[in-house]
Structure formats: structure tokens, C-alpha cells
PDB file of C-alpha atoms in Angstrom:
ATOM      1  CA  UNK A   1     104.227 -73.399  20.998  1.00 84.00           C
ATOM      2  CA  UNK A   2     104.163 -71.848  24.067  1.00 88.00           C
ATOM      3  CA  UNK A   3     106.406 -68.825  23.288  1.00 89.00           C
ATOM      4  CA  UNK A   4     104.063 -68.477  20.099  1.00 90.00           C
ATOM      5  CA  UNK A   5     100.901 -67.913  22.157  1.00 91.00           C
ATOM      6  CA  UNK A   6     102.747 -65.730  24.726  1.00 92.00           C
ATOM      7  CA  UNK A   7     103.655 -63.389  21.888  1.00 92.00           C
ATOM      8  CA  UNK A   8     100.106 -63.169  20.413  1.00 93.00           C
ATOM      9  CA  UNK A   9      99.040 -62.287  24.206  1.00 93.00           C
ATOM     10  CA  UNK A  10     101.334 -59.607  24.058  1.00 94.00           C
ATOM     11  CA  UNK A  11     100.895 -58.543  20.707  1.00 94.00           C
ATOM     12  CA  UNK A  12      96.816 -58.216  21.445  1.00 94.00           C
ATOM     13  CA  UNK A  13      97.836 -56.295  24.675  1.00 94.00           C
ATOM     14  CA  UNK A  14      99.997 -53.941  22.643  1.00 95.00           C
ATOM     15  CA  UNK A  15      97.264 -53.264  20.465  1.00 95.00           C
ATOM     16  CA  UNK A  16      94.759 -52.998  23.222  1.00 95.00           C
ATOM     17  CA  UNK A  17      96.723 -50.366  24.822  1.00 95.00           C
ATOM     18  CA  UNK A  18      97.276 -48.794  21.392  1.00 95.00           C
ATOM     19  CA  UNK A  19      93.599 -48.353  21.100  1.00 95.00           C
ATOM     20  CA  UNK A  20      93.266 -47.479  24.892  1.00 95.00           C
ATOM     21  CA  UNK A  21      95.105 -44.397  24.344  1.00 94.00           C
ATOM     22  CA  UNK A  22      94.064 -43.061  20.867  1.00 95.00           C
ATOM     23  CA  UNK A  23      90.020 -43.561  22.363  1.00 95.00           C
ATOM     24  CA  UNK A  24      91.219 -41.298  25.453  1.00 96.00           C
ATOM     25  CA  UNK A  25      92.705 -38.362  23.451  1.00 95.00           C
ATOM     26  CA  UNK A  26      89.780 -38.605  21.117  1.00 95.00           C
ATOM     27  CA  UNK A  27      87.424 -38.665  23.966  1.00 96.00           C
ATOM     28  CA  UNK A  28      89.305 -35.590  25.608  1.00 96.00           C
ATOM     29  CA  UNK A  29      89.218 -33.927  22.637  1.00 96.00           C
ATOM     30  CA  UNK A  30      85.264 -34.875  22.087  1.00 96.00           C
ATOM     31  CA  UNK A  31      85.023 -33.019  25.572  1.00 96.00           C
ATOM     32  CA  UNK A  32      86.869 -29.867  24.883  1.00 97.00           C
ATOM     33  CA  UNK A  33      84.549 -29.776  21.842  1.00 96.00           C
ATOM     34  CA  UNK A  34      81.735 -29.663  24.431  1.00 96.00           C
ATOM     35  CA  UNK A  35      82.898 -27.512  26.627  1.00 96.00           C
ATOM     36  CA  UNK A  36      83.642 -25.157  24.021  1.00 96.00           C
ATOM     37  CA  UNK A  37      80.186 -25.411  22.275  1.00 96.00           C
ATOM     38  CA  UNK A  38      78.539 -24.753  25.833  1.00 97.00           C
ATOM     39  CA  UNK A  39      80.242 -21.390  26.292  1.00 97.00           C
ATOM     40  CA  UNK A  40      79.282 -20.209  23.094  1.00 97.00           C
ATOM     41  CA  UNK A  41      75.635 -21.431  23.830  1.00 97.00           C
ATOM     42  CA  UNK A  42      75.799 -19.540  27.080  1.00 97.00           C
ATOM     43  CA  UNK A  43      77.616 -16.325  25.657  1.00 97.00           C
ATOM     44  CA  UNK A  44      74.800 -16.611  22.787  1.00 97.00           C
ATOM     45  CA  UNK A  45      71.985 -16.812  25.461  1.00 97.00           C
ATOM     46  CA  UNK A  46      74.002 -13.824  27.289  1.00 97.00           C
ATOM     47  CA  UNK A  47      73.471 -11.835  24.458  1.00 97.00           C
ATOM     48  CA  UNK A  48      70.413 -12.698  23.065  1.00 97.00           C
ATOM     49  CA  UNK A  49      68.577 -11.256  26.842  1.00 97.00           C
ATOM     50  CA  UNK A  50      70.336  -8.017  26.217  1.00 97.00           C
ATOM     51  CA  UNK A  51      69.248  -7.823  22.813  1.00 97.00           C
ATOM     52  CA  UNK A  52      65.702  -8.683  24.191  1.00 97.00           C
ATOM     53  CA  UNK A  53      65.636  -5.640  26.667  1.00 96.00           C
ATOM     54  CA  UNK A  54      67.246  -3.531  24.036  1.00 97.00           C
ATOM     55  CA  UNK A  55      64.147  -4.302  22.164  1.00 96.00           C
ATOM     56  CA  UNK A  56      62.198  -3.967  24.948  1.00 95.00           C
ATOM     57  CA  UNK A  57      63.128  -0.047  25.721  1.00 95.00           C
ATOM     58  CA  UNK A  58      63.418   1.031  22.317  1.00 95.00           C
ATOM     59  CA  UNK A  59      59.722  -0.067  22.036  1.00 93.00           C
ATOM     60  CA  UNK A  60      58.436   1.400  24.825  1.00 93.00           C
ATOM     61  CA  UNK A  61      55.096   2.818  24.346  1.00 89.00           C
ATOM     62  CA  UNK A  62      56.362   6.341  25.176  1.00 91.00           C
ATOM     63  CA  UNK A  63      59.241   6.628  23.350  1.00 92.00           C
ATOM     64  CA  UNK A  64      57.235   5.882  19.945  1.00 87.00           C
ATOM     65  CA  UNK A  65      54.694   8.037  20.876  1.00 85.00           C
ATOM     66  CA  UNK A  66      57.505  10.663  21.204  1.00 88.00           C
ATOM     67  CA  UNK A  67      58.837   9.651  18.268  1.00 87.00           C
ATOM     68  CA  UNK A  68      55.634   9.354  16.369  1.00 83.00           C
ATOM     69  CA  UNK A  69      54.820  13.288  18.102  1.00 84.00           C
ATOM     70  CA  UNK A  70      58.511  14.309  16.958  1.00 87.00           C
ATOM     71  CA  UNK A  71      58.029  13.249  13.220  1.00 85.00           C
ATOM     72  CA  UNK A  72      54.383  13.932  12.712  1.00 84.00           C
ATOM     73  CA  UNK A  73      55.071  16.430   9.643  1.00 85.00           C
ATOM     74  CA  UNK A  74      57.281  14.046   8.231  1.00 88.00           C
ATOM     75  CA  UNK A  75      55.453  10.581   8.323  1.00 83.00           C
ATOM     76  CA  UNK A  76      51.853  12.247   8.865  1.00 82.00           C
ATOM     77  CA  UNK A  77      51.205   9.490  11.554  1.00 75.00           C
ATOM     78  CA  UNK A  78      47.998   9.623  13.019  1.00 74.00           C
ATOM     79  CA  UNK A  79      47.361   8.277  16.800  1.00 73.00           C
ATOM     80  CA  UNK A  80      45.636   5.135  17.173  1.00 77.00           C
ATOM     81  CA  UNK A  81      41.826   5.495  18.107  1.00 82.00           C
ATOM     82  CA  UNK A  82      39.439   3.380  19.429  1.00 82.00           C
ATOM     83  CA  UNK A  83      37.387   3.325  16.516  1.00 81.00           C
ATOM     84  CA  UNK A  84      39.745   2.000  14.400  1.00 82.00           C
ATOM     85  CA  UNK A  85      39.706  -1.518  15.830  1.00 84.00           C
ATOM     86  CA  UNK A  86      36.858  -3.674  14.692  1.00 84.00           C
ATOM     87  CA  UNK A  87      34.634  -6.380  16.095  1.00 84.00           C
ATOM     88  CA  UNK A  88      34.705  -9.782  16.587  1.00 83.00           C
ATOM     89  CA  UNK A  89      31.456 -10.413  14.342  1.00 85.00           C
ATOM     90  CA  UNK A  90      33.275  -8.207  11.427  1.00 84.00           C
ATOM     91  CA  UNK A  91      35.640 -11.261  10.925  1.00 84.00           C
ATOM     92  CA  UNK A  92      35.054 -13.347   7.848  1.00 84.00           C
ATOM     93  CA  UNK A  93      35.015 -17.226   8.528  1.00 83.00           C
ATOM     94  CA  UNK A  94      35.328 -19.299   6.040  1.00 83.00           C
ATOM     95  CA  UNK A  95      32.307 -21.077   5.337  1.00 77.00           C
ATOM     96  CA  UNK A  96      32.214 -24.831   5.786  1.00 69.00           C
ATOM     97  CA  UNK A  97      31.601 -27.017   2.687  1.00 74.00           C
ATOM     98  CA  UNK A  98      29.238 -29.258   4.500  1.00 68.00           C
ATOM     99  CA  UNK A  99      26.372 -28.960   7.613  1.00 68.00           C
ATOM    100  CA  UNK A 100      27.637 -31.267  10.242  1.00 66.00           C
ATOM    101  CA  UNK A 101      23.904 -32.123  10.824  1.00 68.00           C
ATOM    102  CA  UNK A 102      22.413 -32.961   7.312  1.00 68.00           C
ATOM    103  CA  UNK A 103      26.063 -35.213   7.720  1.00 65.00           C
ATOM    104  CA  UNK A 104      24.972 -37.016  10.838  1.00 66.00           C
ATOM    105  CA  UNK A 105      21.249 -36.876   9.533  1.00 64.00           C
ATOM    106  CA  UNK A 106      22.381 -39.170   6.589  1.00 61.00           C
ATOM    107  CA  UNK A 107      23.975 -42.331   8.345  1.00 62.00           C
ATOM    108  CA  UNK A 108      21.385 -45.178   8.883  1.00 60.00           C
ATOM    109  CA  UNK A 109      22.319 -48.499  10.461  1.00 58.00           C
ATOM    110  CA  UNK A 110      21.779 -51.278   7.938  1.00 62.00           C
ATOM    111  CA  UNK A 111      21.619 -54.181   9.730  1.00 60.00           C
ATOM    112  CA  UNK A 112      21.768 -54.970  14.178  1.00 56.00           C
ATOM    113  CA  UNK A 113      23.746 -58.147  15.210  1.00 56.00           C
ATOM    114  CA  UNK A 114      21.016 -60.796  16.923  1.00 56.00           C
ATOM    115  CA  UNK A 115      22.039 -63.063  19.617  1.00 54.00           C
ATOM    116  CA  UNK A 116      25.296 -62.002  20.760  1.00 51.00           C
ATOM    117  CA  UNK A 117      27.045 -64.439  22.922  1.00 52.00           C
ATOM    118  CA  UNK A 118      29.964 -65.063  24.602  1.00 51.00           C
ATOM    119  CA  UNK A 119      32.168 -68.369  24.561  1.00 52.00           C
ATOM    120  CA  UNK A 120      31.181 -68.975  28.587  1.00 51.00           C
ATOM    121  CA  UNK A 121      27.334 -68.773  27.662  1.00 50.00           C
ATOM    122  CA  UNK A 122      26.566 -70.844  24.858  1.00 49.00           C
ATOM    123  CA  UNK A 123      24.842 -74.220  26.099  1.00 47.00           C
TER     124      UNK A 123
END
């Protein structure tokens, strides 16, 4: 009986270690992974700033208006003046479907609660 128990012992140590191992080259792996998807986050990032300031000096106000002055027969651009901005009280709202104060003018209390008292105060 003895021997029989001493074998299961080993056998579950076996497959202890067994599992031991394969969870460690899956976890190394699972970290190479990471590692790998960080650089490629940071070489993104790297070149998504110098597409930013690429963006940045090719839109430079004085470039375009070089460019704009450079294909004016082309394009017929005009420059931008002051008068063609408009005001603040040339917006359009949208109109709201109901008057906040006919809303609040319509609620009426029905009934008032007499008497309130708490558990501690009755007699």
C-alpha cells in the first residue's frame, strides 16, 4: 500500500513539474509579446510627433499665404477679411419646444403632510 501511495506522490510531482515548466515558457513567451508590443507603441508614438510637426510647418501661416500668393491666378483665392466673420447674435439656436417658466408655473402641490413625527416624539 505504501509503495502505491509513494508512486501517486511522485506521479502528481511529475505532473506538477510538467505544468511548472510549460506555465514558465508560456509566461516568457507572454512577456516577449509585451515587450514587443511596447516598442512598437513607442516607435508609433516616435512617429506620430514627427508627423505632428510635419503638420505643424507645412501649415504655417506663412507658407499658405505664400502659397495662396503663388497660385492666386490659378485657384482665384481671396485673403481672409475681417468682414467675413460673423457675430455671435447671427447664430441660429434652435428654439426650445417648451418655456421653462409656463413649465414651473404649472406644478401645484396637491396635498401638505400634517403632523409629522418622529418615532422618539410620539407620547
Amino acid at each position: 500500500m505504501r509503495g502505491l501511495l509513494f508512486g501517486a506522490f511522485a506521479l502528481a510531482v511529475m505532473g506538477l513539474a510538467y505544468w511548472a515548466y510549460y506555465e514558465n515558457y508560456k509566461t516568457q513567451e507572454a512577456l516577449r509579446t509585451a515587450t514587443s508590443l511596447q516598442r512598437e507603441i513607442g516607435a508609433s508614438r516616435e512617429t506620430l510627433a514627427v508627423l505632428q510637426a510635419e503638420w505643424a510647418y507645412l501649415n504655417r501661416p506663412e507658407r499658405l499665404a505664400d502659397l495662396a500668393a503663388l497660385n492666386f491666378e490659378r485657384l482665384q483665392l481671396q485673403p481672409i477679411t475681417r468682414e467675413q466673420f460673423g457675430a455671435l447674435k447671427q447664430v441660429g439656436y434652435p428654439v426650445p419646444e417648451f418655456n421653462i417658466d409656463e413649465l414651473l408655473g404649472s406644478i401645484e402641490v396637491r396635498g401638505q403632510i400634517e403632523n409629522t413625527e418622529v418615532d422618539g416624539d410620539r407620547p
